[in-house]
Amino acid sequence: MNDYKKRIADEMLQRKLKGKGAVLIEGPKWCGKTTTAEQVAKSVLYMANPESMGQNLTLADINPGILLKGEIPRLIDEWQIAPKLWDAVRFEVDHRKDEGQFILTGSAVPADKNLITHTGTGRFSFLLMRPMTLFESLESTGTVSLKDLFDSKDVSGTNNLSLDDIAYVCCRGGWPRSISMEKEIALDQAFDYYDAVVNSDISKVDGVSREPTRVKNLMRSYARNVGSQVSNETLKEDMINNDSFSLDTDTVFSYINALKKIFVIDEVPAWNPNLRSKTAIRTSDTRYFIDPSIATAALGLGPNDLINDLNTFGFIFENLCVRDLRVYAESINGNLYHYRDSSSLECDAVIHLRNGSYGLVEIKLGGDKLVEEGADNLIKLKNKLDTSKMKNPSFLMVVTATGDYAYKRSDEIYVVPIGCLKTVSYTHLTLPTNSRV
């Protein structure tokens, strides 16, 4: 038995393996992809193992089928090192004609996509893993289920996290190894991750050398604009103020694209509902990091800095909530969107399920004034929706950092601290029979 904690991805992986011959788990380094896959795999090929990496690369080039032999499901870790493995796996899946054959994990998009000749449609299922949610790290009480909100069940709950606690988890992040560390040591981990991205990972992803100072300037600018829809041109202008070299928008775009390839950036697309009015909907993606701790590391901030700057804290907290809500939504076949229109009406998060049901969410640090502001925005958006062409929202919710309880107001709007939320009950998260937990 080890200290492996149940992940929402455990259940999602099990489900996907039943429907496809191979599952690709992607996500940032250090978020737990390999460990999650190891709970299911019956045999493993570690492509990046220094003792066998050279041999693995040679075999992947001349006889990849040898690398695929082994008890199933067979895990191929860091497959993107040898992109030819993709077509080899696809070929094996086609000829074996059975589900649950392979699990591939990768912390970067392959540098040379030209070596892949087939998309994998019909053979592969895809799972994006993010750092741990507060529910997975056992810091949320899990007394309010997102699924119950969609099912119109009465919900209520208690929250054990203070504003100081929220500031800490924003800066520590959801990196699995940091969860059980002493606080000061745990806070170091996000800075170490940030340093690795700046000095190494962003250049390794496609073999293009990138200036660390520029990467720092970009990530700092990006962190200052978390939760907004600023253009690359705006980011460029912000970077120029700290860059002694000439800089064009294409260069900024290439840096952002590299950060996306290593899953550092996790932008939220715009939601396009049917409206009663002719209000124009803004369609730009909203800027977020895959974990809020990357933003605080880029800005050089710690928990006390957030407490002393509540404006910045609000945006960082929004990034935390977006991370958790995306994981919870995807586990029940949903996606997360952002809404903003030309009248400047915004909705921080729209959770839209495959069946057309959706919920509207505002994110606020807390306090009566901010909660009221969030509730007003939700009502304004609800009144704009053309419900003759789409469903009524399943729920309206203000997610907060503070508050002892989750409750429903007299206007039917839920007020739920992030420290109460979960996706579904743990009874729905059944670990594999060969789990080492």
PDB file of N, CA and C in Angstrom, residues 115-116 142 165 187 205 210-211 233 252 262 300 334 337 360 365 384 389 433 436:
ATOM      1  N   LEU A 115       5.619  13.115 -38.258  1.00  0.00           N
ATOM      2  CA  LEU A 115       5.873  11.687 -38.110  1.00  0.00           C
ATOM      3  C   LEU A 115       4.597  10.913 -37.793  1.00  0.00           C
ATOM      4  N   ILE A 116       3.492  11.654 -37.580  1.00  0.00           N
ATOM      5  CA  ILE A 116       2.204  11.024 -37.300  1.00  0.00           C
ATOM      6  C   ILE A 116       1.346  11.131 -38.554  1.00  0.00           C
ATOM      7  N   GLY A 142     -16.337  18.538   0.316  1.00  0.00           N
ATOM      8  CA  GLY A 142     -17.106  17.755  -0.643  1.00  0.00           C
ATOM      9  C   GLY A 142     -18.568  17.617  -0.279  1.00  0.00           C
ATOM     10  N   ASP A 165      -6.229  30.090   4.293  1.00  0.00           N
ATOM     11  CA  ASP A 165      -6.057  28.764   3.698  1.00  0.00           C
ATOM     12  C   ASP A 165      -6.149  28.835   2.174  1.00  0.00           C
ATOM     13  N   LEU A 187       5.465  25.377  -0.788  1.00  0.00           N
ATOM     14  CA  LEU A 187       5.402  26.621  -1.560  1.00  0.00           C
ATOM     15  C   LEU A 187       6.570  26.747  -2.534  1.00  0.00           C
ATOM     16  N   VAL A 205      10.357  21.621 -25.944  1.00  0.00           N
ATOM     17  CA  VAL A 205       9.135  21.109 -26.551  1.00  0.00           C
ATOM     18  C   VAL A 205       9.229  21.010 -28.064  1.00  0.00           C
ATOM     19  N   ARG A 210      14.556  29.542 -26.662  1.00  0.00           N
ATOM     20  CA  ARG A 210      13.810  30.743 -26.305  1.00  0.00           C
ATOM     21  C   ARG A 210      14.486  31.434 -25.129  1.00  0.00           C
ATOM     22  N   GLU A 211      14.541  32.738 -25.200  1.00  0.00           N
ATOM     23  CA  GLU A 211      15.233  33.554 -24.211  1.00  0.00           C
ATOM     24  C   GLU A 211      14.490  33.511 -22.871  1.00  0.00           C
ATOM     25  N   GLU A 233      -1.286  41.270 -28.812  1.00  0.00           N
ATOM     26  CA  GLU A 233      -0.688  42.588 -28.997  1.00  0.00           C
ATOM     27  C   GLU A 233      -0.525  43.302 -27.655  1.00  0.00           C
ATOM     28  N   VAL A 252       5.525  36.649 -29.810  1.00  0.00           N
ATOM     29  CA  VAL A 252       4.694  36.424 -28.618  1.00  0.00           C
ATOM     30  C   VAL A 252       3.794  35.209 -28.828  1.00  0.00           C
ATOM     31  N   ILE A 262       3.129  22.501 -23.677  1.00  0.00           N
ATOM     32  CA  ILE A 262       3.554  21.825 -22.442  1.00  0.00           C
ATOM     33  C   ILE A 262       2.505  21.989 -21.344  1.00  0.00           C
ATOM     34  N   GLY A 300       6.009  36.251  -8.403  1.00  0.00           N
ATOM     35  CA  GLY A 300       6.844  36.248  -7.201  1.00  0.00           C
ATOM     36  C   GLY A 300       6.056  36.456  -5.925  1.00  0.00           C
ATOM     37  N   GLY A 334     -19.094  17.407 -19.168  1.00  0.00           N
ATOM     38  CA  GLY A 334     -19.342  18.820 -19.374  1.00  0.00           C
ATOM     39  C   GLY A 334     -18.087  19.565 -19.781  1.00  0.00           C
ATOM     40  N   TYR A 337     -16.964  27.197 -19.992  1.00  0.00           N
ATOM     41  CA  TYR A 337     -16.875  28.328 -20.896  1.00  0.00           C
ATOM     42  C   TYR A 337     -16.922  29.636 -20.097  1.00  0.00           C
ATOM     43  N   LEU A 360     -24.786  28.582 -14.591  1.00  0.00           N
ATOM     44  CA  LEU A 360     -24.075  29.859 -14.657  1.00  0.00           C
ATOM     45  C   LEU A 360     -23.388  30.120 -13.321  1.00  0.00           C
ATOM     46  N   LEU A 365     -14.386  36.505  -4.113  1.00  0.00           N
ATOM     47  CA  LEU A 365     -13.689  36.174  -2.866  1.00  0.00           C
ATOM     48  C   LEU A 365     -14.662  35.984  -1.720  1.00  0.00           C
ATOM     49  N   LYS A 384     -31.291  37.678 -20.228  1.00  0.00           N
ATOM     50  CA  LYS A 384     -30.931  37.899 -21.635  1.00  0.00           C
ATOM     51  C   LYS A 384     -31.112  36.651 -22.494  1.00  0.00           C
ATOM     52  N   LYS A 389     -35.398  29.048 -27.349  1.00  0.00           N
ATOM     53  CA  LYS A 389     -34.453  28.361 -28.232  1.00  0.00           C
ATOM     54  C   LYS A 389     -33.434  27.521 -27.480  1.00  0.00           C
ATOM     55  N   THR A 433      -9.225  -2.810  -9.860  1.00  0.00           N
ATOM     56  CA  THR A 433      -9.105  -3.946  -8.952  1.00  0.00           C
ATOM     57  C   THR A 433      -7.654  -4.264  -8.611  1.00  0.00           C
ATOM     58  N   ARG A 436      -2.889  -0.281  -6.186  1.00  0.00           N
ATOM     59  CA  ARG A 436      -1.974  -0.484  -5.056  1.00  0.00           C
ATOM     60  C   ARG A 436      -2.420   0.317  -3.839  1.00  0.00           C
TER      61      ARG A 436
END
